[in-house]
JSON list of C-alpha atoms in Angstrom, two decimals:
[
{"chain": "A", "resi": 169, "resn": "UNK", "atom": "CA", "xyz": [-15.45, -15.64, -11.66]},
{"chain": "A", "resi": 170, "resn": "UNK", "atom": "CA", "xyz": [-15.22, -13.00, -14.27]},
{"chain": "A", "resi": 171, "resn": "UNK", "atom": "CA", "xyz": [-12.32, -10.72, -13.96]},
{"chain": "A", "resi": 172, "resn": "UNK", "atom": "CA", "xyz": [-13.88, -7.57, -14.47]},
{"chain": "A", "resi": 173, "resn": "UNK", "atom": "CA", "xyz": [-16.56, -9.09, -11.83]},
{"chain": "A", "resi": 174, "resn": "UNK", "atom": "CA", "xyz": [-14.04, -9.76, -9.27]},
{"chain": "A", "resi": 175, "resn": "UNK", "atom": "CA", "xyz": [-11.93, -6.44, -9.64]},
{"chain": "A", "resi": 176, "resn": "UNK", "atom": "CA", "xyz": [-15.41, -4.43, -9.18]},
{"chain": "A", "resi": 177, "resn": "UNK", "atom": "CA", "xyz": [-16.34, -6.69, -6.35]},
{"chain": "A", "resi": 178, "resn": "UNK", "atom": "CA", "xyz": [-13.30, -6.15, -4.52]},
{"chain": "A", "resi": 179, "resn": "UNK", "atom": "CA", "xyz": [-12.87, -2.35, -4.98]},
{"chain": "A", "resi": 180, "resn": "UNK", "atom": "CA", "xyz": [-16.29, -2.14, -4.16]},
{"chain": "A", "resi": 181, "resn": "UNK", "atom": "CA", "xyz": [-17.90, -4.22, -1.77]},
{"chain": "A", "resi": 182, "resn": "UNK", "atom": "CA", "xyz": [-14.84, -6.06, -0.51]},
{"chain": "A", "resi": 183, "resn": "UNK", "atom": "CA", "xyz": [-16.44, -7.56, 2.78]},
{"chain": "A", "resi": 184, "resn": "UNK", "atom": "CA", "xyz": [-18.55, -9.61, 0.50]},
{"chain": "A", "resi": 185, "resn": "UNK", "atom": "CA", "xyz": [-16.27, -10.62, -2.05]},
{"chain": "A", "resi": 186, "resn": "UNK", "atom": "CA", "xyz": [-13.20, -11.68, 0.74]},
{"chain": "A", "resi": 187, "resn": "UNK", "atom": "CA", "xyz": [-16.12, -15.17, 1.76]},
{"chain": "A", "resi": 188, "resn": "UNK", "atom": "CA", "xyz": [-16.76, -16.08, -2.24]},
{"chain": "A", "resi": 189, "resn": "UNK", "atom": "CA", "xyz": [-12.51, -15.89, -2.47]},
{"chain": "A", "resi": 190, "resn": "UNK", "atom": "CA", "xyz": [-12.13, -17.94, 0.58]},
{"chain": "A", "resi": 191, "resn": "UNK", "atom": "CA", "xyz": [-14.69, -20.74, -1.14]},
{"chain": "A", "resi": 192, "resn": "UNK", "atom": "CA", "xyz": [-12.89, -20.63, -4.16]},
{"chain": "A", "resi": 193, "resn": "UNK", "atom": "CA", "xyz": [-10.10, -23.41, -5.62]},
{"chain": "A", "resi": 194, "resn": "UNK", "atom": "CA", "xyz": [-6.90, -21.88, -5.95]},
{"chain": "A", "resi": 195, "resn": "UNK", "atom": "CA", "xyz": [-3.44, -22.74, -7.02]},
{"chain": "A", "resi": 196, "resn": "UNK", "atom": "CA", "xyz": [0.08, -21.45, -6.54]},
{"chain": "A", "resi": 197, "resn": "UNK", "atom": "CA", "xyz": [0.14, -20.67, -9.94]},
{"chain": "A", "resi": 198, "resn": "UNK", "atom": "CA", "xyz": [-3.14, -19.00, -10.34]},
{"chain": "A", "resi": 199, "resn": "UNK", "atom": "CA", "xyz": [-1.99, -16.32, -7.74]},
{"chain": "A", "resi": 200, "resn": "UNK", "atom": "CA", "xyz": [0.50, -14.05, -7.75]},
{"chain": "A", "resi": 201, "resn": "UNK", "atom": "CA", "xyz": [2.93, -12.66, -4.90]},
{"chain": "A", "resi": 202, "resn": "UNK", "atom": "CA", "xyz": [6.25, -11.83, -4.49]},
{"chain": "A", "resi": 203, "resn": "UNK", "atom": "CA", "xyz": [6.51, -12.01, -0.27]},
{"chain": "A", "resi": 204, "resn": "UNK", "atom": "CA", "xyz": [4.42, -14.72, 0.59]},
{"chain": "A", "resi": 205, "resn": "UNK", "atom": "CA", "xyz": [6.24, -16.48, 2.45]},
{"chain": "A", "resi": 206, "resn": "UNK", "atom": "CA", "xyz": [6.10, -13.74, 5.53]},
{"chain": "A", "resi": 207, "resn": "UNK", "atom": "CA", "xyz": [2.42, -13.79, 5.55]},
{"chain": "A", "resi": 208, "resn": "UNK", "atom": "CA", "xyz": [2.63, -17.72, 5.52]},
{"chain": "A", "resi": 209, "resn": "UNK", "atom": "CA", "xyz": [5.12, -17.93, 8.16]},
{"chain": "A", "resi": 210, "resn": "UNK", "atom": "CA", "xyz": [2.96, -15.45, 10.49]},
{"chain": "A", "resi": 211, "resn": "UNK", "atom": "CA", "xyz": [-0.04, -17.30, 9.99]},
{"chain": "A", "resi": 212, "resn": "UNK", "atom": "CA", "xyz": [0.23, -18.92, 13.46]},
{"chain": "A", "resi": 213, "resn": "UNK", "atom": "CA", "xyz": [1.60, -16.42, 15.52]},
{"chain": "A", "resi": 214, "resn": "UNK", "atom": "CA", "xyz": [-2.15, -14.73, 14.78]},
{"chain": "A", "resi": 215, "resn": "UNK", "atom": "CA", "xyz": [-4.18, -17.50, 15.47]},
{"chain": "A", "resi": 216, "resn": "UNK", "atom": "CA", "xyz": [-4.78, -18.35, 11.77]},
{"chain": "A", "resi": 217, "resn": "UNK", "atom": "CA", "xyz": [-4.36, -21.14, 9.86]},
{"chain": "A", "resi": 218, "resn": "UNK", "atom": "CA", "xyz": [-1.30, -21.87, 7.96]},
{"chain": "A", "resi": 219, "resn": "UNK", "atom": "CA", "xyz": [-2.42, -22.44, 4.25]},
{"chain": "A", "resi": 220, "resn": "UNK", "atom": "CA", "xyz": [-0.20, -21.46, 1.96]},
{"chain": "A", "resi": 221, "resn": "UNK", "atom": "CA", "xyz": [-2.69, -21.22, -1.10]},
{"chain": "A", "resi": 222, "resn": "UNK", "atom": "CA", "xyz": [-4.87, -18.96, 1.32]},
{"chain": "A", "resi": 223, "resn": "UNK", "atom": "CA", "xyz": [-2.01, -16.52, 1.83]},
{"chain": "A", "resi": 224, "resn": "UNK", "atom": "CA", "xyz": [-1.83, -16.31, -1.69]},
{"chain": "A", "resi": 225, "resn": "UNK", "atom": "CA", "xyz": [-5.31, -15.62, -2.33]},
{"chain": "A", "resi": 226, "resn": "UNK", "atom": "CA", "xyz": [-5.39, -12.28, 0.35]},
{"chain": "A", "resi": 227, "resn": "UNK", "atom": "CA", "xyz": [-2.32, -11.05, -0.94]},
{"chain": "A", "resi": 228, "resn": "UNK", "atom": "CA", "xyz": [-3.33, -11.45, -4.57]},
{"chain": "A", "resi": 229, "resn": "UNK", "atom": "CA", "xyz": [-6.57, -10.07, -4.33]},
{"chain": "A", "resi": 230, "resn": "UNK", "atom": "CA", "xyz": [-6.02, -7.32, -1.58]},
{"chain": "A", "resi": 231, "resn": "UNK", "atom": "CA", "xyz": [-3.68, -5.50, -4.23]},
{"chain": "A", "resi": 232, "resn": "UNK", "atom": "CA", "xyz": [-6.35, -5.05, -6.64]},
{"chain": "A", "resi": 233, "resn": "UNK", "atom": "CA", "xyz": [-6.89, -1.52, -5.99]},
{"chain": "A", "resi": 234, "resn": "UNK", "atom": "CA", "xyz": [-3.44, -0.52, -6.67]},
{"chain": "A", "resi": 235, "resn": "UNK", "atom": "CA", "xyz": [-2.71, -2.35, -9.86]},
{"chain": "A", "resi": 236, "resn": "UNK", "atom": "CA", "xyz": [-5.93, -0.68, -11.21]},
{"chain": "A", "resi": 237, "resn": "UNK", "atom": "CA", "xyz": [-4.89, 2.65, -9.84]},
{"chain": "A", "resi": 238, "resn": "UNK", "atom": "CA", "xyz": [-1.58, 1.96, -11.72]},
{"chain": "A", "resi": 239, "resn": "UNK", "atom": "CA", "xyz": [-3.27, 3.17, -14.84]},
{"chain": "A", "resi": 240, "resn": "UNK", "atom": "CA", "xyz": [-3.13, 6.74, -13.12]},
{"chain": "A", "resi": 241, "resn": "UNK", "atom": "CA", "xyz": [0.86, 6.99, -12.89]},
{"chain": "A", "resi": 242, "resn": "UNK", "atom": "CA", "xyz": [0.59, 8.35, -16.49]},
{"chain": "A", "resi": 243, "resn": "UNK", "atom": "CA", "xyz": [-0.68, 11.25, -14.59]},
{"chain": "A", "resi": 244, "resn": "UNK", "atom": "CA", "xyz": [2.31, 12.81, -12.73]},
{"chain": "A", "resi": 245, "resn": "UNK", "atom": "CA", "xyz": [0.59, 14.41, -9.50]},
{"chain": "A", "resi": 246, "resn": "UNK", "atom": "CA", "xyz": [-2.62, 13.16, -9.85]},
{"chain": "A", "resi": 247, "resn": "UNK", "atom": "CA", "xyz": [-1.04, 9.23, -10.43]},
{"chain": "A", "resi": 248, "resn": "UNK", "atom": "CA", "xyz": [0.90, 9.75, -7.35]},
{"chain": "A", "resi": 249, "resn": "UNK", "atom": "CA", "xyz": [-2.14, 11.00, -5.04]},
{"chain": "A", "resi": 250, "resn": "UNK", "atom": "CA", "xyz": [-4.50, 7.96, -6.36]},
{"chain": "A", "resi": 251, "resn": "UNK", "atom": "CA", "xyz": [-1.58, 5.63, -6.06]},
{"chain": "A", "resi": 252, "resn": "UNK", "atom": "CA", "xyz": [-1.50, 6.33, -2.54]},
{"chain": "A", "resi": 253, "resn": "UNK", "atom": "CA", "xyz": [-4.97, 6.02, -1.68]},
{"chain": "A", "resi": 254, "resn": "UNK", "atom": "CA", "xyz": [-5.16, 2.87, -3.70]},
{"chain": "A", "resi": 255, "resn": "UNK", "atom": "CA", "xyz": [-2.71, 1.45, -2.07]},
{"chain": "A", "resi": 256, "resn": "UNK", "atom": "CA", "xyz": [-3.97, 2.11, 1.75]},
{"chain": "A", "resi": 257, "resn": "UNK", "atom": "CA", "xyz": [-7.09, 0.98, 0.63]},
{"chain": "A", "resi": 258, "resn": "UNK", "atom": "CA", "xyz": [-5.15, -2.46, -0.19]},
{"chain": "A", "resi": 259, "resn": "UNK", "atom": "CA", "xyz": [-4.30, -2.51, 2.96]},
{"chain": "A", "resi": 260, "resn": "UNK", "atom": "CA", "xyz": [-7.42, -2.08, 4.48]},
{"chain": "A", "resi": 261, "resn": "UNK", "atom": "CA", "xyz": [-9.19, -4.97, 2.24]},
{"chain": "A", "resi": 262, "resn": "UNK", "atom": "CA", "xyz": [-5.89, -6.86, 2.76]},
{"chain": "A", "resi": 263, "resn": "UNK", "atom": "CA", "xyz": [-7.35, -6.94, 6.43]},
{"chain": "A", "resi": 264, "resn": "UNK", "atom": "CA", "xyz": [-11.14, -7.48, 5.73]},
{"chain": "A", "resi": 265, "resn": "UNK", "atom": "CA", "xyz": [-9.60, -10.88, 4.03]},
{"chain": "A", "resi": 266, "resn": "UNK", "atom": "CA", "xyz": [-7.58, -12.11, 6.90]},
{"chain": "A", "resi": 267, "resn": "UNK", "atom": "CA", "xyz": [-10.86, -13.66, 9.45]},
{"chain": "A", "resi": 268, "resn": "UNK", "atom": "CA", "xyz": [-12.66, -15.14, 6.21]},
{"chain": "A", "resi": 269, "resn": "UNK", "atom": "CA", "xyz": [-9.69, -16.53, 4.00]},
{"chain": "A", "resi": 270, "resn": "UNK", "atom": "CA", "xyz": [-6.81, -17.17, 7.03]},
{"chain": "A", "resi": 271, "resn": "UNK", "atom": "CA", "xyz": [-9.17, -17.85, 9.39]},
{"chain": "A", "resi": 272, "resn": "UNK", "atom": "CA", "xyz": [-7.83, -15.21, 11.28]},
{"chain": "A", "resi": 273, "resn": "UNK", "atom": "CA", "xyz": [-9.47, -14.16, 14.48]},
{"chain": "A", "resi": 274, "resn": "UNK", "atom": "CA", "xyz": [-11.02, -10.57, 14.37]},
{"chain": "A", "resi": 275, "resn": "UNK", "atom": "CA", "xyz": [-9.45, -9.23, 17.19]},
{"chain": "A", "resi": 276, "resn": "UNK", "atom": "CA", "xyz": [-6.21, -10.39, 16.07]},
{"chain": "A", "resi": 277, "resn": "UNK", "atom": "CA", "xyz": [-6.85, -9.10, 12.17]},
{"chain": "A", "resi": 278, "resn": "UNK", "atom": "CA", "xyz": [-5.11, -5.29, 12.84]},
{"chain": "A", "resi": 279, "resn": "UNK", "atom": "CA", "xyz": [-2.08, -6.72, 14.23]},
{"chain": "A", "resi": 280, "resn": "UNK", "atom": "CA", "xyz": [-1.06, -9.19, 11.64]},
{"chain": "A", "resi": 281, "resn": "UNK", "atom": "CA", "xyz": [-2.42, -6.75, 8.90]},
{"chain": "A", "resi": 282, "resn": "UNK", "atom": "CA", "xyz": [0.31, -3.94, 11.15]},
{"chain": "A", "resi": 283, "resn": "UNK", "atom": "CA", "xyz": [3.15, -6.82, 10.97]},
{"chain": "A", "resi": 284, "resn": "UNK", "atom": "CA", "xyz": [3.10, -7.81, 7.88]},
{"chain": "A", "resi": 285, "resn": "UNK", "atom": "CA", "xyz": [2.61, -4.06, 6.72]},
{"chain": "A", "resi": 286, "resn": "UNK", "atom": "CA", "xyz": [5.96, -3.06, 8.47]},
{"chain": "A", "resi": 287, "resn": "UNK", "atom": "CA", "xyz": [7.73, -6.45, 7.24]},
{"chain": "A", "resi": 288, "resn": "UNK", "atom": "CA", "xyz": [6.68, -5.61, 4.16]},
{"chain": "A", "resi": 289, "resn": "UNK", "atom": "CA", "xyz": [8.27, -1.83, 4.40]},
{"chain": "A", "resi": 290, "resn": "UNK", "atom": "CA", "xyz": [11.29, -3.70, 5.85]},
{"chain": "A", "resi": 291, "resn": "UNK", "atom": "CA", "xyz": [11.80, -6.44, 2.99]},
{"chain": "A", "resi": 292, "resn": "UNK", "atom": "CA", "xyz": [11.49, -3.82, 0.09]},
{"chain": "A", "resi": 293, "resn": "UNK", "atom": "CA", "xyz": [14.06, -1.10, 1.80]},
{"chain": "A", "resi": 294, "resn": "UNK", "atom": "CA", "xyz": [16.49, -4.04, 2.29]},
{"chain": "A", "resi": 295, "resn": "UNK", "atom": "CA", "xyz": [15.89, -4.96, -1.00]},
{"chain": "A", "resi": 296, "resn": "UNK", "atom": "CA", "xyz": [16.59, -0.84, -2.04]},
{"chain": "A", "resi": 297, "resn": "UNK", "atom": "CA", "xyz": [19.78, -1.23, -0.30]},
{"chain": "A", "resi": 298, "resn": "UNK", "atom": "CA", "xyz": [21.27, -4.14, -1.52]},
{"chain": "A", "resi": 299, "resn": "UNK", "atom": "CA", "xyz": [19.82, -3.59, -5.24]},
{"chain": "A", "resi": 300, "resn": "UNK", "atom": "CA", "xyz": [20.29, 0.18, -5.61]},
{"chain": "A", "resi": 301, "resn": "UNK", "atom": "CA", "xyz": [24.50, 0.11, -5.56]},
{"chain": "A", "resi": 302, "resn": "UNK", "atom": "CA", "xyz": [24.45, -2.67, -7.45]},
{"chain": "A", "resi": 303, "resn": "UNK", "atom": "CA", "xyz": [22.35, -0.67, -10.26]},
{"chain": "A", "resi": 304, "resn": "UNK", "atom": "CA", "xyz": [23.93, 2.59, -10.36]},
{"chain": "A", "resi": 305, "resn": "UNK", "atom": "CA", "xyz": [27.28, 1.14, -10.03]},
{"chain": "A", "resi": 306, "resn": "UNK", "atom": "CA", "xyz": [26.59, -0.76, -13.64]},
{"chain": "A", "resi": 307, "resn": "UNK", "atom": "CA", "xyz": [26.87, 2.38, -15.72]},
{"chain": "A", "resi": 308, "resn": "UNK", "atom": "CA", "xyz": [23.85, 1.46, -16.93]},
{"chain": "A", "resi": 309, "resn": "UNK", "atom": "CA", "xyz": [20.84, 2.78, -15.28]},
{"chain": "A", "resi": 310, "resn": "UNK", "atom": "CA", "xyz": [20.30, 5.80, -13.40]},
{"chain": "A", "resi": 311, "resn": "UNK", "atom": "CA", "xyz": [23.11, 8.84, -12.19]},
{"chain": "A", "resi": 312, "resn": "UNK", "atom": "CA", "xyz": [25.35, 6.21, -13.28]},
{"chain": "A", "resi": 313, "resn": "UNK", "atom": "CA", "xyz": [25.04, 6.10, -16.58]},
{"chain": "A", "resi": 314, "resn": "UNK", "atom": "CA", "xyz": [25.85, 9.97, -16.76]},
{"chain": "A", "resi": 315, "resn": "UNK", "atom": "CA", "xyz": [29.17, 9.66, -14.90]},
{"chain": "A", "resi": 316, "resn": "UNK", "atom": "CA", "xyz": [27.93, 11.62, -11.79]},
{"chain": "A", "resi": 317, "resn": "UNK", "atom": "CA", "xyz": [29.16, 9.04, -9.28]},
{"chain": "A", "resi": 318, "resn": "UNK", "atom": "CA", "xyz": [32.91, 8.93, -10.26]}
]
């Protein structure tokens, strides 16, 4: 599939691009995501099956919406506000791709899209916590770097 075709498709009409993704052959390294392994680990606990390469492929393609609204950021306010609706609309086709891809029972689609959500909020303000001291107490980026935290 042609990028440009798949990014439009996605945005777009995402309930009938999520059954052409789930079709598709797909590798590890032809997707990209950095927590996985959460959505592959819940898999079960939702009634869906566990297929690693199929986690990839929701998570991959579910984001499209906010890497193209990333474009916007070089807006200050404006960035910010599309940002934010790009990225709940992510969510929302993150879900659409759970039954067809996951094989994810309907009824069981809003939880697991809900979980993985808040585990998702969770991992990335752990991660804030453990990687934010370790960054301004380098002297190198940040308040840091001006001697405010001395």
């Amino acid at each position: 599939m042609n990028l440009f075709e798949r990014v439009k498709n996605i945005l777009l009409q995402p309930r009938n691009e999520w059954p052409k993704i789930a079709s598709e052959t797909a590798t590890v390294q032809s997707l990209y995501a950095g927590y996985i392994l959460i959505l592959a680990t819940l898999a079960p606990t939702f009634g869906s099956e566990r297929n690693f390469v199929g986690s990839l492929k929701v998570v991959a393609y579910a984001y499209t919406a906010v890497w193209v609204a990333g474009i916007f950021r070089l807006i200050p306010v404006v960035g910010g506000i599309i940002g934010l609706i790009a990225g709940i609309y992510s969510i929302y086709t993150f879900y659409l791709g759970l039954p067809p891809v996951k094989k994810c029972p309907p009824a069981k689609a809003v939880a697991y899209t809900i979980v993985v959500l808040i585990c998702n909020i969770l991992l990335f303000w752990v991660l804030g916590l453990v990687l934010l001291p370790m960054v301004l107490g380098s002297g190198m980026i940040g308040m840091g770097a001006m001697g405010m935290f001395r």
